[in-house]
């Protein structure tokens, strides 16, 4: 007899439908169970379930720098001025060496046997007490080498934040209030909401209640169909689950080295997410695995069969062919593999039609791509583009039949929830990988193909994996902060929840309406 | 952990109160240096300031705190954040219509408008000091602020960290804050206060609660909070006994039972439905609705929260003001705005947008030397603020002496009141209460071409 529901994971196309499903191994017995037997069996099953329980967590650990960013500050100390001060104070505080040698810095910039004569600018946090106390011989300057990193979109601020997150794996916490501009373009023009009192969930630093960050990849039917015998007759969900709503995308430009492929492979496996890699690289390095998403040109769709372990394979447009949808390529790939086939669609003119056609043809994963400044070819920012894609599928009544990935312009932890609010299921990471590994970019950071960068010369795989893991841990924890403030218990519920965001422009219109000179929040 | 152990050891002997000579040397160097910068004897520090608090705003605040006057060579009015207060200005009358300097301009603000039997409190200036807990700041800073509040017939809030015994002598000007960790909330501290402030959320980290890092939870702090020294302290979010306006009302009833005369302030942050929260608080019995905007100050908060969660105060004030007007209760409740209010100009703009008054926090700290370096939570040294402000370090906290701090704030408030009156005079208003909701007196400064 059966005394508990069999909870065997439903296998689909090489994947597991629900990771939380637990097979507990029932002991089937003949005849009725006694009360004691029932109790013992229930306890055994309960114990088995409990023992198998694993609360998802990303293990972070602070790692050293390989190629540290230029420090925030330069400290310049006039040696003559300092010598004069010591001379003057030696007379004034004769014999009181603790007073004479006392320096204004609590961070050790002036510590050591020769004190301020050889300052240690790497310890400077920019409190400026030294410069205020000794204006005649101390200067603290912003480091121009740091300021020139990045470009107009991916600023040195983003790069420094990613660097810190990848180093420490923690949520950056600081004193004092916000220091930046009021609202701003792109993601900065969106605020996330919070609930003042209604909310049972809190995780993050308090770690009490679970907030889920898992997302399902694939599609499920909008409704179930049954035959006259009451048995399922239509399609069933074809999904697998990853534990974070971000995946690694194809490294842009010239970054797709075997070294980097190896690092994103091991990191994505470790944190249970996906890594998109060029199919040739996957084949050459033997990386075929459930966490790897080989990316094939449409013209090579038949090669999908070469990746039997992949759960998802993406097709991209071939050089010289129109962007996006290629029905023939999809059909060939579908024939060649049991894996899901995803389609990469750039936000070029006509992307809406291509996406609709792809979904109509049964594509379960659409990977939308803007440029690395987060813009489509017409200049529209991704928050609007993702929203449009999401709403289009909603209008067509098939939003749940497809998973939307989106990438381009995601360079900060806050961009993840904002992109999901805009309609995505998961975001794809590109440039953050470079900066997490303390790489440096050269030139434009806008067009994927033109990105050029260098990674540290001796890229230790363990070091690099920990850096990427730290970044993911930090971003996940920051996502928890955002979800916790909203009182949302799982990230899947955030998808397309525009009401959980506030657009600064709209708020300004409401607040400043009627004030002389105000003509719209963007002006 | 090693760093924490070092700190514990240090507190047990290595770090000691500074000698008189060291105190003399350091305080004089700090104070002389601040003045030299504020008076323009040296160029502005290149690394000072940010978009919200520019170098000139910081230096002008130092100038006002030293002199009691507004500077004529520094921008003491706005920052460069490219929005909100920094894009608003006043539509002053033609000079011929300005009120005379000799005309008295009233800056008083009543805080209890409900007409009940509780304290009838009126403050001389339309602002008071926001909550900064013992632990996040030193006793010297708290006492400086409290002494100044007494001087100005205004208030300062304890924040959520207990009630240092020294404060009792100034209890008539001290607000007791009740927040989710209930640190320092005792019958005595409730009964001592003319105003009780319920903190539901904080603008800089709305929905996230509070966190005092272990390094700052020293023995004295722990004693007042009833905790174990050098153990991190969390103020959870939200109040775990409050999930509705009715629950909130019970909270206020509880205070009323302990201190029937105290008026009640409810501090909330600025979510999308802040207007509904405000009206709910009013009907629950609040006298003051304290809105804390997203760009507000903090001793420690996740960077992602400061920038992204909830709305800036400039956008929340009109929303709440208009909604309470529609509900017909606007004149029965006081709206206090905070979270990014830096200057007298900001205060006047907030009032013109619909607030009755403001709460200042960071401005007080800047007046006493803060450079907004963002290491309040401890920084790499673990000792807290090197200026002696946001620290309980035995040595560092001595850099702010109580009388010096109080005098700095007195001067700063003098200059700010002068500027507020200057604005009112140029608008032809003899009373700050006439400015409330007068958005017709504001103008929005659009971006120039190429900006």
PDB file of C-alpha atoms in Angstrom, chain A residues 145-338:
ATOM      1  CA  UNK A 145      43.591  56.293 -12.937  1.00  0.00           C
ATOM      2  CA  UNK A 146      40.447  55.004 -11.253  1.00  0.00           C
ATOM      3  CA  UNK A 147      38.216  57.718 -12.654  1.00  0.00           C
ATOM      4  CA  UNK A 148      39.121  56.884 -16.233  1.00  0.00           C
ATOM      5  CA  UNK A 149      38.069  53.236 -16.012  1.00  0.00           C
ATOM      6  CA  UNK A 150      34.984  52.157 -17.926  1.00  0.00           C
ATOM      7  CA  UNK A 151      32.932  54.427 -20.098  1.00  0.00           C
ATOM      8  CA  UNK A 152      29.890  56.678 -19.913  1.00  0.00           C
ATOM      9  CA  UNK A 153      27.561  53.789 -19.051  1.00  0.00           C
ATOM     10  CA  UNK A 154      29.706  51.276 -17.208  1.00  0.00           C
ATOM     11  CA  UNK A 155      31.379  53.801 -14.967  1.00  0.00           C
ATOM     12  CA  UNK A 156      34.329  53.458 -12.658  1.00  0.00           C
ATOM     13  CA  UNK A 157      31.716  53.364  -9.885  1.00  0.00           C
ATOM     14  CA  UNK A 158      30.168  50.212 -11.325  1.00  0.00           C
ATOM     15  CA  UNK A 159      33.577  48.652 -11.845  1.00  0.00           C
ATOM     16  CA  UNK A 160      34.713  49.470  -8.311  1.00  0.00           C
ATOM     17  CA  UNK A 161      31.478  48.062  -6.880  1.00  0.00           C
ATOM     18  CA  UNK A 162      31.832  44.827  -8.861  1.00  0.00           C
ATOM     19  CA  UNK A 163      35.444  44.581  -7.786  1.00  0.00           C
ATOM     20  CA  UNK A 164      34.501  44.941  -4.124  1.00  0.00           C
ATOM     21  CA  UNK A 165      31.634  42.473  -4.424  1.00  0.00           C
ATOM     22  CA  UNK A 166      33.850  39.910  -6.150  1.00  0.00           C
ATOM     23  CA  UNK A 167      36.570  40.368  -3.572  1.00  0.00           C
ATOM     24  CA  UNK A 168      34.443  40.107  -0.444  1.00  0.00           C
ATOM     25  CA  UNK A 169      31.260  38.378  -1.522  1.00  0.00           C
ATOM     26  CA  UNK A 170      29.286  40.650   0.746  1.00  0.00           C
ATOM     27  CA  UNK A 171      26.613  43.276   0.389  1.00  0.00           C
ATOM     28  CA  UNK A 172      28.410  46.615   0.318  1.00  0.00           C
ATOM     29  CA  UNK A 173      27.371  48.470   3.460  1.00  0.00           C
ATOM     30  CA  UNK A 174      28.451  51.978   4.273  1.00  0.00           C
ATOM     31  CA  UNK A 175      27.570  54.868   6.446  1.00  0.00           C
ATOM     32  CA  UNK A 176      26.024  58.154   5.398  1.00  0.00           C
ATOM     33  CA  UNK A 177      23.296  58.529   2.845  1.00  0.00           C
ATOM     34  CA  UNK A 178      23.140  58.247  -0.893  1.00  0.00           C
ATOM     35  CA  UNK A 179      25.812  60.286  -2.651  1.00  0.00           C
ATOM     36  CA  UNK A 180      24.757  60.199  -6.279  1.00  0.00           C
ATOM     37  CA  UNK A 181      22.482  62.015  -8.627  1.00  0.00           C
ATOM     38  CA  UNK A 182      18.739  62.335  -8.257  1.00  0.00           C
ATOM     39  CA  UNK A 183      17.206  59.555 -10.299  1.00  0.00           C
ATOM     40  CA  UNK A 184      18.949  59.454 -13.625  1.00  0.00           C
ATOM     41  CA  UNK A 185      18.804  57.670 -16.963  1.00  0.00           C
ATOM     42  CA  UNK A 186      18.327  53.984 -17.549  1.00  0.00           C
ATOM     43  CA  UNK A 187      18.027  51.792 -14.493  1.00  0.00           C
ATOM     44  CA  UNK A 188      18.671  54.802 -12.245  1.00  0.00           C
ATOM     45  CA  UNK A 189      15.299  56.178 -13.275  1.00  0.00           C
ATOM     46  CA  UNK A 190      13.538  53.259 -11.632  1.00  0.00           C
ATOM     47  CA  UNK A 191      13.061  52.846  -7.884  1.00  0.00           C
ATOM     48  CA  UNK A 192      11.876  49.716  -6.175  1.00  0.00           C
ATOM     49  CA  UNK A 193       9.000  49.769  -3.750  1.00  0.00           C
ATOM     50  CA  UNK A 194       8.790  48.516  -0.200  1.00  0.00           C
ATOM     51  CA  UNK A 195       6.059  47.533   2.169  1.00  0.00           C
ATOM     52  CA  UNK A 196       5.811  49.531   5.362  1.00  0.00           C
ATOM     53  CA  UNK A 197       4.300  46.900   7.595  1.00  0.00           C
ATOM     54  CA  UNK A 198       2.865  44.024   5.626  1.00  0.00           C
ATOM     55  CA  UNK A 199       5.463  41.427   5.098  1.00  0.00           C
ATOM     56  CA  UNK A 200       6.429  38.183   6.660  1.00  0.00           C
ATOM     57  CA  UNK A 201       9.670  37.547   4.852  1.00  0.00           C
ATOM     58  CA  UNK A 202      13.172  38.588   5.628  1.00  0.00           C
ATOM     59  CA  UNK A 203      16.373  36.884   4.719  1.00  0.00           C
ATOM     60  CA  UNK A 204      19.608  38.560   3.760  1.00  0.00           C
ATOM     61  CA  UNK A 205      21.680  39.516   6.749  1.00  0.00           C
ATOM     62  CA  UNK A 206      19.077  38.318   9.221  1.00  0.00           C
ATOM     63  CA  UNK A 207      18.773  34.893   7.663  1.00  0.00           C
ATOM     64  CA  UNK A 208      15.478  33.965   9.226  1.00  0.00           C
ATOM     65  CA  UNK A 209      13.006  33.139   6.534  1.00  0.00           C
ATOM     66  CA  UNK A 210      13.547  31.738   3.106  1.00  0.00           C
ATOM     67  CA  UNK A 211      13.282  33.975   0.110  1.00  0.00           C
ATOM     68  CA  UNK A 212      13.560  31.911  -3.020  1.00  0.00           C
ATOM     69  CA  UNK A 213      15.709  33.039  -5.914  1.00  0.00           C
ATOM     70  CA  UNK A 214      15.184  29.966  -8.055  1.00  0.00           C
ATOM     71  CA  UNK A 215      13.711  30.366 -11.510  1.00  0.00           C
ATOM     72  CA  UNK A 216      12.274  27.822 -13.890  1.00  0.00           C
ATOM     73  CA  UNK A 217      13.707  27.639 -17.365  1.00  0.00           C
ATOM     74  CA  UNK A 218      11.471  26.446 -20.162  1.00  0.00           C
ATOM     75  CA  UNK A 219       7.762  26.601 -20.725  1.00  0.00           C
ATOM     76  CA  UNK A 220       4.582  25.326 -19.285  1.00  0.00           C
ATOM     77  CA  UNK A 221       1.190  25.163 -20.989  1.00  0.00           C
ATOM     78  CA  UNK A 222      -1.234  27.946 -20.186  1.00  0.00           C
ATOM     79  CA  UNK A 223      -3.748  25.265 -19.253  1.00  0.00           C
ATOM     80  CA  UNK A 224      -3.895  21.481 -18.882  1.00  0.00           C
ATOM     81  CA  UNK A 225      -5.944  19.245 -21.207  1.00  0.00           C
ATOM     82  CA  UNK A 226      -7.510  15.951 -20.287  1.00  0.00           C
ATOM     83  CA  UNK A 227      -9.046  13.197 -22.343  1.00  0.00           C
ATOM     84  CA  UNK A 228     -12.405  11.562 -21.714  1.00  0.00           C
ATOM     85  CA  UNK A 229     -10.787   9.224 -19.207  1.00  0.00           C
ATOM     86  CA  UNK A 230      -9.507  12.130 -17.201  1.00  0.00           C
ATOM     87  CA  UNK A 231      -5.933  11.575 -18.203  1.00  0.00           C
ATOM     88  CA  UNK A 232      -3.616  14.320 -19.270  1.00  0.00           C
ATOM     89  CA  UNK A 233      -3.754  14.608 -23.010  1.00  0.00           C
ATOM     90  CA  UNK A 234      -2.041  17.869 -23.808  1.00  0.00           C
ATOM     91  CA  UNK A 235       1.414  19.172 -23.202  1.00  0.00           C
ATOM     92  CA  UNK A 236       2.984  19.260 -19.779  1.00  0.00           C
ATOM     93  CA  UNK A 237       5.570  21.600 -18.314  1.00  0.00           C
ATOM     94  CA  UNK A 238       9.007  21.307 -19.819  1.00  0.00           C
ATOM     95  CA  UNK A 239      11.206  23.039 -17.360  1.00  0.00           C
ATOM     96  CA  UNK A 240      14.273  22.802 -15.241  1.00  0.00           C
ATOM     97  CA  UNK A 241      15.297  25.012 -12.381  1.00  0.00           C
ATOM     98  CA  UNK A 242      18.331  27.110 -11.666  1.00  0.00           C
ATOM     99  CA  UNK A 243      18.949  28.680  -8.318  1.00  0.00           C
ATOM    100  CA  UNK A 244      19.608  32.293  -9.226  1.00  0.00           C
ATOM    101  CA  UNK A 245      17.921  34.549 -11.760  1.00  0.00           C
ATOM    102  CA  UNK A 246      21.116  35.340 -13.595  1.00  0.00           C
ATOM    103  CA  UNK A 247      23.234  33.331 -15.989  1.00  0.00           C
ATOM    104  CA  UNK A 248      26.581  33.972 -17.605  1.00  0.00           C
ATOM    105  CA  UNK A 249      26.333  35.073 -21.192  1.00  0.00           C
ATOM    106  CA  UNK A 250      28.791  34.669 -24.030  1.00  0.00           C
ATOM    107  CA  UNK A 251      31.859  36.683 -23.151  1.00  0.00           C
ATOM    108  CA  UNK A 252      31.724  39.764 -25.400  1.00  0.00           C
ATOM    109  CA  UNK A 253      34.413  40.788 -27.879  1.00  0.00           C
ATOM    110  CA  UNK A 254      37.747  39.114 -27.478  1.00  0.00           C
ATOM    111  CA  UNK A 255      37.103  37.890 -23.947  1.00  0.00           C
ATOM    112  CA  UNK A 256      36.011  34.407 -24.877  1.00  0.00           C
ATOM    113  CA  UNK A 257      39.256  32.693 -23.997  1.00  0.00           C
ATOM    114  CA  UNK A 258      39.493  29.053 -22.941  1.00  0.00           C
ATOM    115  CA  UNK A 259      40.590  30.238 -19.511  1.00  0.00           C
ATOM    116  CA  UNK A 260      37.445  32.279 -19.042  1.00  0.00           C
ATOM    117  CA  UNK A 261      35.267  29.490 -20.403  1.00  0.00           C
ATOM    118  CA  UNK A 262      36.712  27.155 -17.844  1.00  0.00           C
ATOM    119  CA  UNK A 263      36.013  29.608 -15.018  1.00  0.00           C
ATOM    120  CA  UNK A 264      32.404  30.334 -15.937  1.00  0.00           C
ATOM    121  CA  UNK A 265      31.859  26.602 -16.403  1.00  0.00           C
ATOM    122  CA  UNK A 266      33.017  25.718 -12.911  1.00  0.00           C
ATOM    123  CA  UNK A 267      31.324  28.707 -11.302  1.00  0.00           C
ATOM    124  CA  UNK A 268      27.975  28.112 -12.968  1.00  0.00           C
ATOM    125  CA  UNK A 269      28.130  24.489 -11.874  1.00  0.00           C
ATOM    126  CA  UNK A 270      28.990  25.506  -8.335  1.00  0.00           C
ATOM    127  CA  UNK A 271      26.140  27.964  -7.913  1.00  0.00           C
ATOM    128  CA  UNK A 272      23.666  26.011 -10.034  1.00  0.00           C
ATOM    129  CA  UNK A 273      23.125  28.377 -12.890  1.00  0.00           C
ATOM    130  CA  UNK A 274      23.962  28.349 -16.592  1.00  0.00           C
ATOM    131  CA  UNK A 275      26.809  29.587 -18.728  1.00  0.00           C
ATOM    132  CA  UNK A 276      26.394  30.380 -22.387  1.00  0.00           C
ATOM    133  CA  UNK A 277      29.525  29.507 -24.302  1.00  0.00           C
ATOM    134  CA  UNK A 278      30.367  29.323 -27.947  1.00  0.00           C
ATOM    135  CA  UNK A 279      29.606  25.783 -29.129  1.00  0.00           C
ATOM    136  CA  UNK A 280      33.044  25.414 -30.703  1.00  0.00           C
ATOM    137  CA  UNK A 281      34.654  26.263 -27.377  1.00  0.00           C
ATOM    138  CA  UNK A 282      32.402  23.818 -25.572  1.00  0.00           C
ATOM    139  CA  UNK A 283      33.320  21.066 -27.990  1.00  0.00           C
ATOM    140  CA  UNK A 284      37.015  21.877 -28.044  1.00  0.00           C
ATOM    141  CA  UNK A 285      37.343  22.022 -24.266  1.00  0.00           C
ATOM    142  CA  UNK A 286      34.974  19.132 -23.617  1.00  0.00           C
ATOM    143  CA  UNK A 287      32.698  21.233 -21.448  1.00  0.00           C
ATOM    144  CA  UNK A 288      29.396  19.668 -22.459  1.00  0.00           C
ATOM    145  CA  UNK A 289      27.371  19.502 -19.243  1.00  0.00           C
ATOM    146  CA  UNK A 290      23.908  20.434 -17.913  1.00  0.00           C
ATOM    147  CA  UNK A 291      25.158  23.826 -16.738  1.00  0.00           C
ATOM    148  CA  UNK A 292      26.552  24.758 -20.122  1.00  0.00           C
ATOM    149  CA  UNK A 293      24.462  26.361 -22.859  1.00  0.00           C
ATOM    150  CA  UNK A 294      26.274  25.853 -26.172  1.00  0.00           C
ATOM    151  CA  UNK A 295      25.538  28.686 -28.578  1.00  0.00           C
ATOM    152  CA  UNK A 296      25.340  27.648 -32.197  1.00  0.00           C
ATOM    153  CA  UNK A 297      24.938  29.614 -35.382  1.00  0.00           C
ATOM    154  CA  UNK A 298      21.641  28.845 -37.108  1.00  0.00           C
ATOM    155  CA  UNK A 299      23.567  27.351 -39.992  1.00  0.00           C
ATOM    156  CA  UNK A 300      25.141  24.862 -37.619  1.00  0.00           C
ATOM    157  CA  UNK A 301      21.895  23.804 -35.966  1.00  0.00           C
ATOM    158  CA  UNK A 302      22.456  20.151 -36.769  1.00  0.00           C
ATOM    159  CA  UNK A 303      25.452  20.181 -34.448  1.00  0.00           C
ATOM    160  CA  UNK A 304      23.077  20.355 -31.514  1.00  0.00           C
ATOM    161  CA  UNK A 305      23.386  16.596 -31.364  1.00  0.00           C
ATOM    162  CA  UNK A 306      26.996  16.965 -30.287  1.00  0.00           C
ATOM    163  CA  UNK A 307      25.962  18.176 -26.839  1.00  0.00           C
ATOM    164  CA  UNK A 308      23.995  15.319 -25.291  1.00  0.00           C
ATOM    165  CA  UNK A 309      24.355  16.633 -21.744  1.00  0.00           C
ATOM    166  CA  UNK A 310      23.081  20.145 -22.424  1.00  0.00           C
ATOM    167  CA  UNK A 311      19.681  21.071 -21.052  1.00  0.00           C
ATOM    168  CA  UNK A 312      19.492  24.165 -23.202  1.00  0.00           C
ATOM    169  CA  UNK A 313      21.121  25.053 -26.501  1.00  0.00           C
ATOM    170  CA  UNK A 314      20.847  28.527 -27.974  1.00  0.00           C
ATOM    171  CA  UNK A 315      20.761  29.432 -31.645  1.00  0.00           C
ATOM    172  CA  UNK A 316      22.020  32.731 -32.896  1.00  0.00           C
ATOM    173  CA  UNK A 317      21.837  34.362 -36.272  1.00  0.00           C
ATOM    174  CA  UNK A 318      24.645  33.508 -38.605  1.00  0.00           C
ATOM    175  CA  UNK A 319      27.053  36.089 -39.950  1.00  0.00           C
ATOM    176  CA  UNK A 320      25.569  37.885 -42.943  1.00  0.00           C
ATOM    177  CA  UNK A 321      22.048  36.738 -42.237  1.00  0.00           C
ATOM    178  CA  UNK A 322      19.198  38.698 -40.699  1.00  0.00           C
ATOM    179  CA  UNK A 323      19.083  38.979 -36.935  1.00  0.00           C
ATOM    180  CA  UNK A 324      17.013  36.526 -35.014  1.00  0.00           C
ATOM    181  CA  UNK A 325      14.450  33.988 -36.020  1.00  0.00           C
ATOM    182  CA  UNK A 326      15.295  31.158 -38.393  1.00  0.00           C
ATOM    183  CA  UNK A 327      12.541  28.552 -38.403  1.00  0.00           C
ATOM    184  CA  UNK A 328      14.587  26.072 -40.392  1.00  0.00           C
ATOM    185  CA  UNK A 329      17.463  26.227 -37.959  1.00  0.00           C
ATOM    186  CA  UNK A 330      15.114  25.679 -35.047  1.00  0.00           C
ATOM    187  CA  UNK A 331      13.522  22.664 -36.691  1.00  0.00           C
ATOM    188  CA  UNK A 332      16.887  21.117 -37.453  1.00  0.00           C
ATOM    189  CA  UNK A 333      18.133  21.650 -33.929  1.00  0.00           C
ATOM    190  CA  UNK A 334      14.946  20.275 -32.414  1.00  0.00           C
ATOM    191  CA  UNK A 335      15.332  17.159 -34.489  1.00  0.00           C
ATOM    192  CA  UNK A 336      18.922  16.796 -33.463  1.00  0.00           C
ATOM    193  CA  UNK A 337      18.584  17.005 -29.700  1.00  0.00           C
ATOM    194  CA  UNK A 338      16.271  16.508 -26.752  1.00  0.00           C
TER     195      UNK A 338
END
